[in-house]
Short mmCIF file of C-alpha atoms and ligand atoms in Angstrom, two decimals:
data_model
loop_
_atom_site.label_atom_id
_atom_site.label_comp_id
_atom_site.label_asym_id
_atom_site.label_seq_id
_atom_site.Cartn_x
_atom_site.Cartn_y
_atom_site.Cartn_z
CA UNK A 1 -33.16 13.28 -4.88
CA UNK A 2 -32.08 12.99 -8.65
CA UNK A 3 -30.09 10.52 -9.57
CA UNK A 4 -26.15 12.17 -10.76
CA UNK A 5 -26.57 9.84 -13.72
CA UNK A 6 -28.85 12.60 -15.33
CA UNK A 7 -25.75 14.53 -15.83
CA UNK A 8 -24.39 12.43 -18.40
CA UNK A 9 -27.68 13.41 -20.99
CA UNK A 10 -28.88 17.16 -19.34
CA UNK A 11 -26.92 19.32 -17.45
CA UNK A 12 -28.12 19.58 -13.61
CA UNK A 13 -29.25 22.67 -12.15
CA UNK A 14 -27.22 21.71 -9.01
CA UNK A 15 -24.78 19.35 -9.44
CA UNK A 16 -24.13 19.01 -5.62
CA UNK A 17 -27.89 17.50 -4.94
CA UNK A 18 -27.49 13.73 -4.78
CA UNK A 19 -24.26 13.76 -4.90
CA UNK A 20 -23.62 11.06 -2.61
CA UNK A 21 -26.73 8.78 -4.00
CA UNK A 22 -24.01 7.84 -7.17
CA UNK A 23 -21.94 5.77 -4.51
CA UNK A 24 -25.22 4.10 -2.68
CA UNK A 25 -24.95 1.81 -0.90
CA UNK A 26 -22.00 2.53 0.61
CA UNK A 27 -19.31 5.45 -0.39
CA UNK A 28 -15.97 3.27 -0.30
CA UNK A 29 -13.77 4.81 -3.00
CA UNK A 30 -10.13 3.75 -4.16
CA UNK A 31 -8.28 7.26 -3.38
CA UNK A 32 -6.31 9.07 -5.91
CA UNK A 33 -2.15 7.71 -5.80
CA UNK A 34 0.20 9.23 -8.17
CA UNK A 35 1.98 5.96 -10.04
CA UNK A 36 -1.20 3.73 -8.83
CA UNK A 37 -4.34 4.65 -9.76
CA UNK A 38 -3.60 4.14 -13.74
CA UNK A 39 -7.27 3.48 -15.67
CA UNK A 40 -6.23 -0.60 -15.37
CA UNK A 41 -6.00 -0.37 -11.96
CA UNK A 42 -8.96 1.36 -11.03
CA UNK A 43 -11.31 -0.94 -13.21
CA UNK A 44 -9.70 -3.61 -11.28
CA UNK A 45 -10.60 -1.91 -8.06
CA UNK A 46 -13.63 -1.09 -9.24
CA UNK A 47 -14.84 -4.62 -10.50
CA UNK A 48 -13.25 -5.89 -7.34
CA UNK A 49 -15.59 -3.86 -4.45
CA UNK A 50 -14.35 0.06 -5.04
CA UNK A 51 -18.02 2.12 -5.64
CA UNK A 52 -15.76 4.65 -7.22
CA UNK A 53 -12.45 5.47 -8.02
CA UNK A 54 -10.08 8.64 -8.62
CA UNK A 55 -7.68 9.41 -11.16
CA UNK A 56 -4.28 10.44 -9.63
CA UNK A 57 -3.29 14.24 -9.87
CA UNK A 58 -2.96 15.83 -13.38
CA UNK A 59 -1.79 19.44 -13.27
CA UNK A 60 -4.56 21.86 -14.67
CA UNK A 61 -1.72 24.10 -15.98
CA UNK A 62 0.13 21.23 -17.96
CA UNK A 63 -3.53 20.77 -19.88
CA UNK A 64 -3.85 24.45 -20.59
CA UNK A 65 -0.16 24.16 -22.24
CA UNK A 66 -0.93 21.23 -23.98
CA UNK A 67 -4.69 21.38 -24.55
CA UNK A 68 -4.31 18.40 -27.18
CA UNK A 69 -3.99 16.41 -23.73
CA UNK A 70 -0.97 14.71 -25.16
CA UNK A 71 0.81 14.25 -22.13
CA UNK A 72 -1.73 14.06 -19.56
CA UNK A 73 -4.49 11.57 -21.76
CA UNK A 74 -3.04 8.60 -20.53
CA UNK A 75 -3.85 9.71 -16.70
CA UNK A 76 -6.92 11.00 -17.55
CA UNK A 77 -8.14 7.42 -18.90
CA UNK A 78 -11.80 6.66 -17.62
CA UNK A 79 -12.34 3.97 -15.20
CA UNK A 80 -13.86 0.86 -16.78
CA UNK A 81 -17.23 -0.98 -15.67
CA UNK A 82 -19.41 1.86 -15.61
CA UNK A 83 -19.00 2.54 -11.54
CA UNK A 84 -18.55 6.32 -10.82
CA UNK A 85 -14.49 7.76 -11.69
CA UNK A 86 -13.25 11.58 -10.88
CA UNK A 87 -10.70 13.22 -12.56
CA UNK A 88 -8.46 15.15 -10.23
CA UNK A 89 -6.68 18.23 -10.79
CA UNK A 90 -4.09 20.28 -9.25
CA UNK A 91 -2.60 23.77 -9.76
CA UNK A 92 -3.10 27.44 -8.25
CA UNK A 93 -4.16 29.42 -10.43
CA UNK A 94 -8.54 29.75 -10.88
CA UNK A 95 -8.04 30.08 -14.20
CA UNK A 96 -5.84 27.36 -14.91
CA UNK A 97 -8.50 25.10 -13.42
CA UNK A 98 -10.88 26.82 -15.34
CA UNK A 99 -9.24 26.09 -18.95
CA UNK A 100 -8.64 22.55 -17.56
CA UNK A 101 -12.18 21.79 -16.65
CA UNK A 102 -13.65 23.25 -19.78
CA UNK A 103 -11.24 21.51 -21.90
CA UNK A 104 -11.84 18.14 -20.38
CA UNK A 105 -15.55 18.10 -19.96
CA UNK A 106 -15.66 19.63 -23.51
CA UNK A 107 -14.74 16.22 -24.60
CA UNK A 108 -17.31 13.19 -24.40
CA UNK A 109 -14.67 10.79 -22.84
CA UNK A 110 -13.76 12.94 -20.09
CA UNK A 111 -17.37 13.91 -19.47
CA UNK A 112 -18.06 10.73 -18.74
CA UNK A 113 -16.53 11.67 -15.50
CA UNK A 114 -18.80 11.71 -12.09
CA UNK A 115 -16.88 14.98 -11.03
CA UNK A 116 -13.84 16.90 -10.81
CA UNK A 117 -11.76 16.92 -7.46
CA UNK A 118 -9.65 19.56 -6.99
CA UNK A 119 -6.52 18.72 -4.99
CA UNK A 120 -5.08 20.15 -1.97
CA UNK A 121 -3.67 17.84 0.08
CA UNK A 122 -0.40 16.95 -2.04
CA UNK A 123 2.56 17.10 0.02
CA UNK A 124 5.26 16.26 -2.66
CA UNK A 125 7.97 19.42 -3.61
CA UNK A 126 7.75 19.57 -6.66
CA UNK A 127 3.62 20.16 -6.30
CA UNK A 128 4.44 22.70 -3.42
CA UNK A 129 6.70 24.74 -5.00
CA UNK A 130 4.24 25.72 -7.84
CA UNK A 131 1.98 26.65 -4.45
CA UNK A 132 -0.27 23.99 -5.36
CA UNK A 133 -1.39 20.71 -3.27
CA UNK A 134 -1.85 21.11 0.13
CA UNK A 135 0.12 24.72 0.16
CA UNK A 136 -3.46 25.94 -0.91
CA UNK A 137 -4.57 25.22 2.55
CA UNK A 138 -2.35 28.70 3.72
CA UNK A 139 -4.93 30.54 1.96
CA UNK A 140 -8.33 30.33 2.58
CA UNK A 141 -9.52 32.99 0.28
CA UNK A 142 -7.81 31.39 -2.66
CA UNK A 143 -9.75 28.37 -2.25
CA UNK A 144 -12.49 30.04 -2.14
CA UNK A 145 -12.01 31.33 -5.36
CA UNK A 146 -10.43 28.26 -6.53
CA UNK A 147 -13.33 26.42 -6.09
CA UNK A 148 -16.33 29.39 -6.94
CA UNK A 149 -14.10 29.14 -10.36
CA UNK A 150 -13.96 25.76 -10.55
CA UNK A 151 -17.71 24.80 -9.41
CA UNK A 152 -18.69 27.67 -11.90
CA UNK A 153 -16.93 26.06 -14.69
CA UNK A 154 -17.89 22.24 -13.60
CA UNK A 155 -21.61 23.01 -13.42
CA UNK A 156 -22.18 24.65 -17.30
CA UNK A 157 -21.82 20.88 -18.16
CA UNK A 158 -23.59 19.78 -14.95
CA UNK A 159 -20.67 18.14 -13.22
CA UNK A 160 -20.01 18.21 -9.60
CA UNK A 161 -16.67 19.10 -8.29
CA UNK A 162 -15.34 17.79 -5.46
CA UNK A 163 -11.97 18.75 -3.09
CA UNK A 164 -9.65 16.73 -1.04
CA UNK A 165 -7.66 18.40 1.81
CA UNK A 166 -5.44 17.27 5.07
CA UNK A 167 -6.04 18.26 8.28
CA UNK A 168 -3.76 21.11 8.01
CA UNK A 169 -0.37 21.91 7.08
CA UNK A 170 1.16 21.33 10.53
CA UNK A 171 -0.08 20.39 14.29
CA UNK A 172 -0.61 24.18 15.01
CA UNK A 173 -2.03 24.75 12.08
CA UNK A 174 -4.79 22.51 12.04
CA UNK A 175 -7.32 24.83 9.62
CA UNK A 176 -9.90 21.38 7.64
CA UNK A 177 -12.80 23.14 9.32
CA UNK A 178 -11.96 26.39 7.53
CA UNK A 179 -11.21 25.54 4.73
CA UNK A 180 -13.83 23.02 4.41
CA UNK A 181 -16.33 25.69 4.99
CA UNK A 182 -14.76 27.89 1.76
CA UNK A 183 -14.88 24.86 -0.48
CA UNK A 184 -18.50 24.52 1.07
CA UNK A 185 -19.07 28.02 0.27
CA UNK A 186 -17.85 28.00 -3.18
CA UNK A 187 -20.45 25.65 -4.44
CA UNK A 188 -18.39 21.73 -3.76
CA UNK A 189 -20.56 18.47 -3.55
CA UNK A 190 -18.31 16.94 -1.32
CA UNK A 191 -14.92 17.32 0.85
CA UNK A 192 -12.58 14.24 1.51
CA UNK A 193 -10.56 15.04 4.27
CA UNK A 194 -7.01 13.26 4.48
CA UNK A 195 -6.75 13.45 8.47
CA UNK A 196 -2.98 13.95 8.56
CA UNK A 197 -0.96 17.31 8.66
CA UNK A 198 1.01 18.46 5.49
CA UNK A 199 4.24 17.89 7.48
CA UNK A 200 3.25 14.32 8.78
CA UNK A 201 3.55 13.78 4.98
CA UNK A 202 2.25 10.08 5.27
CA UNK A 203 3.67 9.43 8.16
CA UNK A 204 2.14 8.67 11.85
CA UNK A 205 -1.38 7.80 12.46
CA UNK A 206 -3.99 9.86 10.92
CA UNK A 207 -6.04 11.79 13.50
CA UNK A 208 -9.94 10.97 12.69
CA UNK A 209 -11.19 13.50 15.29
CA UNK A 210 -10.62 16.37 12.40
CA UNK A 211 -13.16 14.28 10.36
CA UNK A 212 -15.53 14.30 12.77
CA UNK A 213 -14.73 18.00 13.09
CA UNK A 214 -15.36 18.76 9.27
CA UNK A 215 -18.72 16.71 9.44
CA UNK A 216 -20.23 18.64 12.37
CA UNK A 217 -19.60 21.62 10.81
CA UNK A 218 -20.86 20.94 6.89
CA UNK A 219 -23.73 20.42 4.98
CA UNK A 220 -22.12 18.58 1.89
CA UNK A 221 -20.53 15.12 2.05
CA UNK A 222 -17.91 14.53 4.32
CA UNK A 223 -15.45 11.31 2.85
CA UNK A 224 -13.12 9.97 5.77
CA UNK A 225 -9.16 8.96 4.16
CA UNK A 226 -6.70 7.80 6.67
CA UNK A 227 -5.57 4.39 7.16
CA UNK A 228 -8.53 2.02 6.77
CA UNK A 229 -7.11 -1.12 6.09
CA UNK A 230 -9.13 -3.87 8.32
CA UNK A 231 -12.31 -5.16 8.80
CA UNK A 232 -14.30 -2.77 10.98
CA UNK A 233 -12.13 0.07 9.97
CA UNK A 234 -15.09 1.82 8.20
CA UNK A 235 -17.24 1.13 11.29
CA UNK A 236 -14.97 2.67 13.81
CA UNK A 237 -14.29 5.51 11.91
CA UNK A 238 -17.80 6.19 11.01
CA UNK A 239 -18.90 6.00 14.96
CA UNK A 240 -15.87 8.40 15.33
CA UNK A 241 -17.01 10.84 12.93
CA UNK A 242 -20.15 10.46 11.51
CA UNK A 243 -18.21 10.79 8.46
CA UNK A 244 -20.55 9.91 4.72
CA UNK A 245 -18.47 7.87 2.69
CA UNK A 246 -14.37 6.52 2.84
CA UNK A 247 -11.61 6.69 0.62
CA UNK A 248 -8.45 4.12 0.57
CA UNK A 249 -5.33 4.47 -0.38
CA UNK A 250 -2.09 2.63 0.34
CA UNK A 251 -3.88 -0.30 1.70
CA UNK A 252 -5.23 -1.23 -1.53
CA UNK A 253 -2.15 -1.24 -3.54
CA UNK A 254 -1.72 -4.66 -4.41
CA UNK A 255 -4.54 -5.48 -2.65
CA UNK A 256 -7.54 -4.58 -4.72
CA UNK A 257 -9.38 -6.95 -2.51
CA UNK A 258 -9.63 -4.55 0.15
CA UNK A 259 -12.73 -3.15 -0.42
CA UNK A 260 -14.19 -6.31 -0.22
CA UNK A 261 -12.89 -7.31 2.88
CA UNK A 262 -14.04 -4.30 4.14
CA UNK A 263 -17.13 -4.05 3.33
CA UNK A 264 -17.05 -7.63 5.54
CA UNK A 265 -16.88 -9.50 2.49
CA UNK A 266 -15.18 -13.19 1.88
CA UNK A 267 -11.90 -12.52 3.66
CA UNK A 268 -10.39 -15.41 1.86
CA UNK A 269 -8.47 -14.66 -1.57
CA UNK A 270 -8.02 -18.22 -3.33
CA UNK A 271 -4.48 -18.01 -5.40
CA UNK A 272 -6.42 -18.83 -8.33
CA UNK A 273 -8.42 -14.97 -8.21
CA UNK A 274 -5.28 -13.50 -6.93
CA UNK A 275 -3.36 -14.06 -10.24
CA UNK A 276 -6.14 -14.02 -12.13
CA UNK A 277 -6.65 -10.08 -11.10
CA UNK A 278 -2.31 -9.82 -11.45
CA UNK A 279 -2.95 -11.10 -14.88
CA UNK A 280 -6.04 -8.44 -15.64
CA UNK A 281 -4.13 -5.67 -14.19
CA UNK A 282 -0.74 -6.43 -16.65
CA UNK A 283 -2.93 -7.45 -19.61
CA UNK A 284 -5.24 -4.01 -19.37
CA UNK A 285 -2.27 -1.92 -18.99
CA UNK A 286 -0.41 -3.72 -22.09
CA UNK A 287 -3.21 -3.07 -23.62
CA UNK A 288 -2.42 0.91 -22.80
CA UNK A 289 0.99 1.42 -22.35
CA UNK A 290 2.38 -1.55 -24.82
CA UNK A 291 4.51 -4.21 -23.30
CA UNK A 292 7.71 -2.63 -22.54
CA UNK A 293 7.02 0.32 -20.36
CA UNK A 294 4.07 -1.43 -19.03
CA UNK A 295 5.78 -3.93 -17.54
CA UNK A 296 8.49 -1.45 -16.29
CA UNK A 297 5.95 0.14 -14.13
CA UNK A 298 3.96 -2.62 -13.00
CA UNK A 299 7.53 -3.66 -11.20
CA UNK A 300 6.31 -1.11 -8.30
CA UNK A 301 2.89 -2.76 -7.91
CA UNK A 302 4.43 -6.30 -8.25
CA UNK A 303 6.50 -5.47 -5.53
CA UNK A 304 3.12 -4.68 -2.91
CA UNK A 305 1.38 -7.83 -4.68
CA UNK A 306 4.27 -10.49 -3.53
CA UNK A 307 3.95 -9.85 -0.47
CA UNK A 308 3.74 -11.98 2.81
CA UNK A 309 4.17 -15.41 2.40
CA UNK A 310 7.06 -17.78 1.74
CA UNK A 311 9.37 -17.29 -0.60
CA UNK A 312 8.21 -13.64 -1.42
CA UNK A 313 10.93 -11.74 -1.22
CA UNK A 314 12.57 -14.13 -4.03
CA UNK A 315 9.78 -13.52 -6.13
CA UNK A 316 9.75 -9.80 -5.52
CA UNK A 317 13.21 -9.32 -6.88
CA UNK A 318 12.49 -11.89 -9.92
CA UNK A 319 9.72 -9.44 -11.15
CA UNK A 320 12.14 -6.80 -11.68
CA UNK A 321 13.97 -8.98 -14.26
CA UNK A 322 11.50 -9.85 -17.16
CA UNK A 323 10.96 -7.28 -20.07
CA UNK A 324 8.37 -9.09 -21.58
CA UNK A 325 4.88 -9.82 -20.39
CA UNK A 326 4.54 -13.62 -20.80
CA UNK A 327 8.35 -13.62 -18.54
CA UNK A 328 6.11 -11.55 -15.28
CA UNK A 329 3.36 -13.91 -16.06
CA UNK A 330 5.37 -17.24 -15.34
CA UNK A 331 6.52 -15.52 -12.15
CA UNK A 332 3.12 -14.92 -10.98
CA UNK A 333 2.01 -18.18 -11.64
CA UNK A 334 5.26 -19.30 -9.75
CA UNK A 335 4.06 -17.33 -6.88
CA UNK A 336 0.16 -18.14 -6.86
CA UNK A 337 1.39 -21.62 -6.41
CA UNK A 338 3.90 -20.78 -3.49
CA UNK A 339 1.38 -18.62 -1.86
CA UNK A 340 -1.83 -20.22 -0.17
CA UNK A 341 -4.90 -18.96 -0.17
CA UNK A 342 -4.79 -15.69 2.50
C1 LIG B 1 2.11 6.90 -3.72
C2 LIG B 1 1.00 7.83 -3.33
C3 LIG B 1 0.51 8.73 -4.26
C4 LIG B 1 -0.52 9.61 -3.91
N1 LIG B 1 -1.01 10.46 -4.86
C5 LIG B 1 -2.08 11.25 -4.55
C6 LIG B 1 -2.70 12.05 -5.56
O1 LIG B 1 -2.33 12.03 -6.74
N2 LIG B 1 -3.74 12.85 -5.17
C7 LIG B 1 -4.20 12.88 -3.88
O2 LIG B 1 -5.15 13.60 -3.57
N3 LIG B 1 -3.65 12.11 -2.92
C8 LIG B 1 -2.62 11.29 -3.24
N4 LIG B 1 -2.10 10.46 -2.29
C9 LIG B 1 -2.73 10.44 -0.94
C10 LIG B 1 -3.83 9.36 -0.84
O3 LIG B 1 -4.90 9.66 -1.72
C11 LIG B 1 -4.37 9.27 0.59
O4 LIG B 1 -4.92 10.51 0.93
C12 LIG B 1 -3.30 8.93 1.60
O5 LIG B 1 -2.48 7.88 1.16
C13 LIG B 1 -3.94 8.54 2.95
O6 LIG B 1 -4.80 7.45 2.81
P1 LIG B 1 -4.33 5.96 3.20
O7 LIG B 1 -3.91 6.00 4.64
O8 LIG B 1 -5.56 5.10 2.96
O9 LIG B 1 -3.19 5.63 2.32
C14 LIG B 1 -1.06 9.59 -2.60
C15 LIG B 1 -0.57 8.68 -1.68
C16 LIG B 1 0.45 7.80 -2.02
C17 LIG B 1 0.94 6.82 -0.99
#
């Protein structure tokens, strides 16, 4: 099978062949979170175990109203290290998506990408009510033509485009296999399929059976989302679906050391590596946002990293204090000495 790699020097014929050889050995990406999955963060994952990582949503009609990418550049950042990164997208409209993928792969930085995924599992309002996210999965046909579109304008620059979907929108109206077959159809490389209902939101325990469902029925790479978060997670779901490759989500925020733990790895962290990756994930988004609103927003991923063990919750509301970066910085090394090795 040819190697994806290719695509960065000659455009592919079909994108979609060897797909899945880019995240060999094993498919174990960090899944797209809005707020979490900044550029620093996913080279952290990435360095730390993640084969590949995801940008979080960036609405395809905010880049076709502000093609100089103003707004949406700093989402769009690629993932360091040189492991495989996606660039996701969201809207409703084909052509929207269209513009959006044209403009971005247009642009050598952005290019760089391993493939587009189209979104359509987002349950928040504000997505919905623009009939984008996981609304999409009401109407088949549309994501059909979403994705024909989309595929169309991906492969003139021979990159792949992906889509992640839920299970459904509601228990009784459990459609993945449907619309997994449409974003087949319309030319996809792979489907990740988020195995809880639109109205579960993230609630509940995600139902793996519909993964297994998808996979029987397709061709392309199946990628199995829904709480993995110990060892033997990826084996039980894999025996459960057959499923090709995982994505992880909450379980990895402030934990980049998932992956390695479950991929069976050391399941020790030693305080020293802990803050050291604290450290690399506040320097590297200094580096992008500047000081003060980086560490405004790192306050929400300091708040999953001091976690679980003594004296946390002290710590956790310190971090909310400083405004500067060397203030967080003596805090973490406050807590890497509270905290044992875990
Ligand atoms: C804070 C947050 C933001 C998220 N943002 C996105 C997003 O931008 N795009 C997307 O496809 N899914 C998004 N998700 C869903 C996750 O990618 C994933 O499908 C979901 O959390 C289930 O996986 P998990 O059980 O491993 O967390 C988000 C989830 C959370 C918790």
């Amino acid at each position: 099978m040819p190697h994806q790699g290719k695509a960065l020097h000659q455009p592919l014929k079909t994108p979609v062949e060897g797909f899945l050889s880019l995240f060999e050995p094993l498919p174990l990406g960090l899944a797209p979170m809005a707020g979490f999955t900044t550029a620093p963060f996913r080279t952290l994952a990435a360095r730390l175990g993640a084969s590949f990582t995801v940008t979080e949503l960036v609405s395809a009609r905010g880049i076709r109203h502000d093609p100089s990418l103003k707004r949406s550049a700093r989402y769009l950042q690629p993932t360091g290290g040189g492991k495989p990164w996606g660039i996701q997208l969201f809207g409703r409209d084909p052509d929207d998506f269209v513009f959006a993928i044209q403009r971005l792969l247009s642009e050598p930085l952005y290019r760089a990408a391993s493939f587009i995924d189209l979104n359509m599992g987002c349950p928040a309002p504000k997505v919905l009510k623009e009939g984008a996210g996981c609304s999409l999965m009401r109407d088949g046909q549309l994501v059909s033509r979403i994705v024909g579109a989309a595929v169309k304008a991906g492969s003139a620059f021979g990159c792949p485009v992906t889509a992640k979907i839920r299970s459904g929108v509601s228990p009784d109206a459990i459609n993945a296999v449907e619309i997994a077959k449409a974003i087949e159809q319309g030319g996809a490389a792979a489907v990740t399929v988020h195995a809880r209902t639109l109205d579960q939101y993230y609630r509940g325990r995600a139902d793996w059976q519909v993964i297994g469902q998808v996979k029987e029925v397709l061709s392309i790479p199946v990628f199995g989302n829904g709480d993995l978060e110990l060892p033997g997670d990826l084996e039980k779901m894999r025996v459960m679906t057959d499923c090709d490759g995982f994505m992880v989500g909450r379980a990895a925020r402030g934990n980049p050391f998932i992956f390695r733990a479950l991929r069976g790895g050391a399941a020790e962290i030693s305080s020293q590596e802990w803050l050291e990756a604290m450290i690399e994930h506040l320097d590297a988004s200094v580096e992008m946002l500047g000081e003060a609103v980086a560490v405004r927003e790192l306050r929400s991923h300091f708040a999953f990293y001091l976690r679980g063990f003594e004296g946390s919750a002290q710590l956790r509301r310190q971090v909310m204090e400083p405004t500067g970066r060397d203030g967080v910085v003596k805090i973490l090394r406050e807590a890497a000495r509270r905290r044992k090795a875990v």
